[in-house]
mmCIF file with all atom_site columns, C-alpha atoms in Angstrom:
data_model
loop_
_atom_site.group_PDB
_atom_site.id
_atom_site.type_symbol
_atom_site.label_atom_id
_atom_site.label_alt_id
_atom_site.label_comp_id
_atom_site.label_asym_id
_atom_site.label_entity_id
_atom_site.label_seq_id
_atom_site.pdbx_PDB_ins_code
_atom_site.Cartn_x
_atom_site.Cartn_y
_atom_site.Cartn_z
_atom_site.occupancy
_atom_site.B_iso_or_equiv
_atom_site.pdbx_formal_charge
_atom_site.auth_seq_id
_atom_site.auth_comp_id
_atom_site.auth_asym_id
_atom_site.auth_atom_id
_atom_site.pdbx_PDB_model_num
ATOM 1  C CA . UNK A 1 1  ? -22.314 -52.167 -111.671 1.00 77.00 ? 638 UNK A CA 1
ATOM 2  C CA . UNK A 1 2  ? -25.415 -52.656 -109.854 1.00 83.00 ? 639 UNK A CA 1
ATOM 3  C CA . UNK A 1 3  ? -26.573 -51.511 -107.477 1.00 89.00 ? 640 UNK A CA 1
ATOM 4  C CA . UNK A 1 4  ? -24.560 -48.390 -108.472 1.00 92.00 ? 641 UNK A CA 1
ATOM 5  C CA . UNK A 1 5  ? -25.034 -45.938 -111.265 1.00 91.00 ? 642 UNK A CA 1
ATOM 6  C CA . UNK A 1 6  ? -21.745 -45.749 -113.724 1.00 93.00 ? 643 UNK A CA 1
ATOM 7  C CA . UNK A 1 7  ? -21.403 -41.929 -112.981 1.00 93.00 ? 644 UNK A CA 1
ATOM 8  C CA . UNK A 1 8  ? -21.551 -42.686 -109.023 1.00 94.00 ? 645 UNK A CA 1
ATOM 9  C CA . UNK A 1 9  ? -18.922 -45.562 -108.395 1.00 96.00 ? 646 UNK A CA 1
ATOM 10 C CA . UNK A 1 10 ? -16.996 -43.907 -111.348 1.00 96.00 ? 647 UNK A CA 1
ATOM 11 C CA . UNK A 1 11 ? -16.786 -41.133 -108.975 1.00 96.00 ? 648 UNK A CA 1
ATOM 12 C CA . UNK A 1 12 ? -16.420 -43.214 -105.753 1.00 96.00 ? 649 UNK A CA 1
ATOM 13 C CA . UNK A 1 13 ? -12.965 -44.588 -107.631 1.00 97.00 ? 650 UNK A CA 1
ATOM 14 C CA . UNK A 1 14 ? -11.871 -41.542 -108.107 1.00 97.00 ? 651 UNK A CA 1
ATOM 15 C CA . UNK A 1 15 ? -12.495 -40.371 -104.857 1.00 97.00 ? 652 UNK A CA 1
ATOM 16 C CA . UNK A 1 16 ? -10.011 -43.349 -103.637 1.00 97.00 ? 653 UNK A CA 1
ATOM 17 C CA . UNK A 1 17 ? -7.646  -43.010 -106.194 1.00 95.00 ? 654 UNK A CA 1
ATOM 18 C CA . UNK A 1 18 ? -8.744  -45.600 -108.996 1.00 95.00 ? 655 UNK A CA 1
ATOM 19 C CA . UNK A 1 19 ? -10.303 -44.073 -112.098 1.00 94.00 ? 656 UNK A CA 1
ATOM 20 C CA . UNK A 1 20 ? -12.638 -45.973 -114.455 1.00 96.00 ? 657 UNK A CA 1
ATOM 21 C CA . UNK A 1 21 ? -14.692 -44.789 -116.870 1.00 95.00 ? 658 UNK A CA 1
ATOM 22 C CA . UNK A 1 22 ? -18.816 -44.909 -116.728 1.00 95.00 ? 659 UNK A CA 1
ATOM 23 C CA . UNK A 1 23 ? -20.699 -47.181 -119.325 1.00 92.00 ? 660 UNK A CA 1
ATOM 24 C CA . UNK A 1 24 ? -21.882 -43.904 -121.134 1.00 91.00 ? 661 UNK A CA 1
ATOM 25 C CA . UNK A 1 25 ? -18.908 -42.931 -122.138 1.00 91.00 ? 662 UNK A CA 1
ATOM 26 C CA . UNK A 1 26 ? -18.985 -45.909 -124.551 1.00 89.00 ? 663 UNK A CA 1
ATOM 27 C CA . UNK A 1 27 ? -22.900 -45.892 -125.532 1.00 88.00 ? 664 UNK A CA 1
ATOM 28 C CA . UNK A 1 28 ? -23.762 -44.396 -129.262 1.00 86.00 ? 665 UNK A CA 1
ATOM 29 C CA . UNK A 1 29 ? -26.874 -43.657 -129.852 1.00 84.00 ? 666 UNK A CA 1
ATOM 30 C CA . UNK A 1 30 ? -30.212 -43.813 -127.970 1.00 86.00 ? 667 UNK A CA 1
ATOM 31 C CA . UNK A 1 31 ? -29.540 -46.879 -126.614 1.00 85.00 ? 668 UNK A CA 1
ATOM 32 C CA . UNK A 1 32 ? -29.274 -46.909 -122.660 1.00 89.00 ? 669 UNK A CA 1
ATOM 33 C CA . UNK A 1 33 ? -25.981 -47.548 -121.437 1.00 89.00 ? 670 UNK A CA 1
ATOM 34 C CA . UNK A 1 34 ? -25.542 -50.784 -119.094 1.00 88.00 ? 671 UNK A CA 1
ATOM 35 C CA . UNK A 1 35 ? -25.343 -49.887 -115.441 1.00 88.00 ? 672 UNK A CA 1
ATOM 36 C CA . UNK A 1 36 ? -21.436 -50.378 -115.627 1.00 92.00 ? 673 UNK A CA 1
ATOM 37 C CA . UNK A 1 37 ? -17.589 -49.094 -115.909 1.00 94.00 ? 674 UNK A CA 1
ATOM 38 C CA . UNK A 1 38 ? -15.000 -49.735 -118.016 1.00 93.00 ? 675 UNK A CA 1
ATOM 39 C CA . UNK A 1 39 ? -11.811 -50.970 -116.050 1.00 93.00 ? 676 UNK A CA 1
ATOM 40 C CA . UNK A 1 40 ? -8.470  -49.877 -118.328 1.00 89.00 ? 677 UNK A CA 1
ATOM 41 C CA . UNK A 1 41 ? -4.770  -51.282 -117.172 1.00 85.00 ? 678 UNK A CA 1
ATOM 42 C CA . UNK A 1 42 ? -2.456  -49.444 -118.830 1.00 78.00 ? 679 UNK A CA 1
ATOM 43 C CA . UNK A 1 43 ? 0.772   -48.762 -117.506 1.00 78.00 ? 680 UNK A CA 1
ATOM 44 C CA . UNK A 1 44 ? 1.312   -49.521 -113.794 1.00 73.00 ? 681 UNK A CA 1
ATOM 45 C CA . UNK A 1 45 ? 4.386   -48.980 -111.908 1.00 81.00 ? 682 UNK A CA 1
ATOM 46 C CA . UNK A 1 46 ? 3.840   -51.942 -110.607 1.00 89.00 ? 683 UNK A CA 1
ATOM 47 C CA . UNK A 1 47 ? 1.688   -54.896 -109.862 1.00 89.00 ? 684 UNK A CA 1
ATOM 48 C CA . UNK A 1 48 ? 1.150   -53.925 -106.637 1.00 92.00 ? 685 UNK A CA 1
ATOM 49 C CA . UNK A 1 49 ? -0.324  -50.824 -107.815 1.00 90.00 ? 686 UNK A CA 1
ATOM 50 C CA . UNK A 1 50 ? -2.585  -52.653 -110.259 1.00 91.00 ? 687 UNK A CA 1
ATOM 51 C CA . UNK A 1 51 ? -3.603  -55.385 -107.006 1.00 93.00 ? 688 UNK A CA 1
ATOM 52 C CA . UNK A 1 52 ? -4.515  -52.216 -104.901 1.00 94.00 ? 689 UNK A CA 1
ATOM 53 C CA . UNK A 1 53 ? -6.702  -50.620 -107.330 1.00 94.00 ? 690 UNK A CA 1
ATOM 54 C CA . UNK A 1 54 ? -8.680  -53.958 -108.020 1.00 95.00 ? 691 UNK A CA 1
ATOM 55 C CA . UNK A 1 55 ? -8.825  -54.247 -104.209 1.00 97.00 ? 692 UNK A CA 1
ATOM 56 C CA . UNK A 1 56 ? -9.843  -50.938 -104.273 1.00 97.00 ? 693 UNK A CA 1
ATOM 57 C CA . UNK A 1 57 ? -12.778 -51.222 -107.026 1.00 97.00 ? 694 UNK A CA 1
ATOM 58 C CA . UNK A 1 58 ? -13.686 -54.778 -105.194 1.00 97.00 ? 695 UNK A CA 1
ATOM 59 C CA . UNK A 1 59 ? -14.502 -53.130 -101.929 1.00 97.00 ? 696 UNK A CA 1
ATOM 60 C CA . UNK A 1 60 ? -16.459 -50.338 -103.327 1.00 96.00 ? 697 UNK A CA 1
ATOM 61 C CA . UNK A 1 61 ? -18.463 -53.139 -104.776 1.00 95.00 ? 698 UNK A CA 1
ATOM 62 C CA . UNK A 1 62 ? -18.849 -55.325 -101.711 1.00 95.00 ? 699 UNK A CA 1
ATOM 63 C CA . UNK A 1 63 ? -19.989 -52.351 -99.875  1.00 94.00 ? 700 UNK A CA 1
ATOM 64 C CA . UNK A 1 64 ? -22.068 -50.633 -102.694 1.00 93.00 ? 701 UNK A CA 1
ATOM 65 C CA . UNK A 1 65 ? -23.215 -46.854 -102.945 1.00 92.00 ? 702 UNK A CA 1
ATOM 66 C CA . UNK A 1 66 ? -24.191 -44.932 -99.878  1.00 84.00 ? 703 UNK A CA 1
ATOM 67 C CA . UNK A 1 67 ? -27.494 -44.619 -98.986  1.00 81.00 ? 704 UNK A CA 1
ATOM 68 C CA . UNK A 1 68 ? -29.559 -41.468 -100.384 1.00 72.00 ? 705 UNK A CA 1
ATOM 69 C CA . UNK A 1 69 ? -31.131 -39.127 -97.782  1.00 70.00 ? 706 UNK A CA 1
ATOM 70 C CA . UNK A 1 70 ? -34.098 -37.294 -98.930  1.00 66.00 ? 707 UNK A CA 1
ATOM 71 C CA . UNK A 1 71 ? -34.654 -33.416 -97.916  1.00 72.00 ? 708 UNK A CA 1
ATOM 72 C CA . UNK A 1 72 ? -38.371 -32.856 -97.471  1.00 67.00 ? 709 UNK A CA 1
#
């Protein structure tokens, strides 16, 4: 989701728990995969679990990817 690249906030999830997939897991081809993730509910414990996670995947939007620092 933009501004972040698929690999990176799949990543950031992860890093927090949550685990989605990147759009280019699902692309065929040469086509260019969308900057985006594929969010999968499968079998929560419980709904709580599945309202933290979207909390979770919210805020990492809201906030967006962490700025890139260049080594020159």
């Amino acid at each position: 989701p933009e501004p972040w690249q698929s690999e990176a906030f799949a990543r950031a999830a992860r890093e927090r728990g949550v685990v989605v997939s990147p759009a280019e897991a699902f692309t065929a081809g040469p086509a260019t995969a969308p900057p985006a993730v594929r969010v999968s509910l499968s079998s929560p414990l419980a709904r709580e679990d599945v309202e933290i996670g979207l909390r979770t995947l919210a805020e990492l939007l809201a906030r967006g990817p962490a700025p890139q620092t260049a080594i020159v």
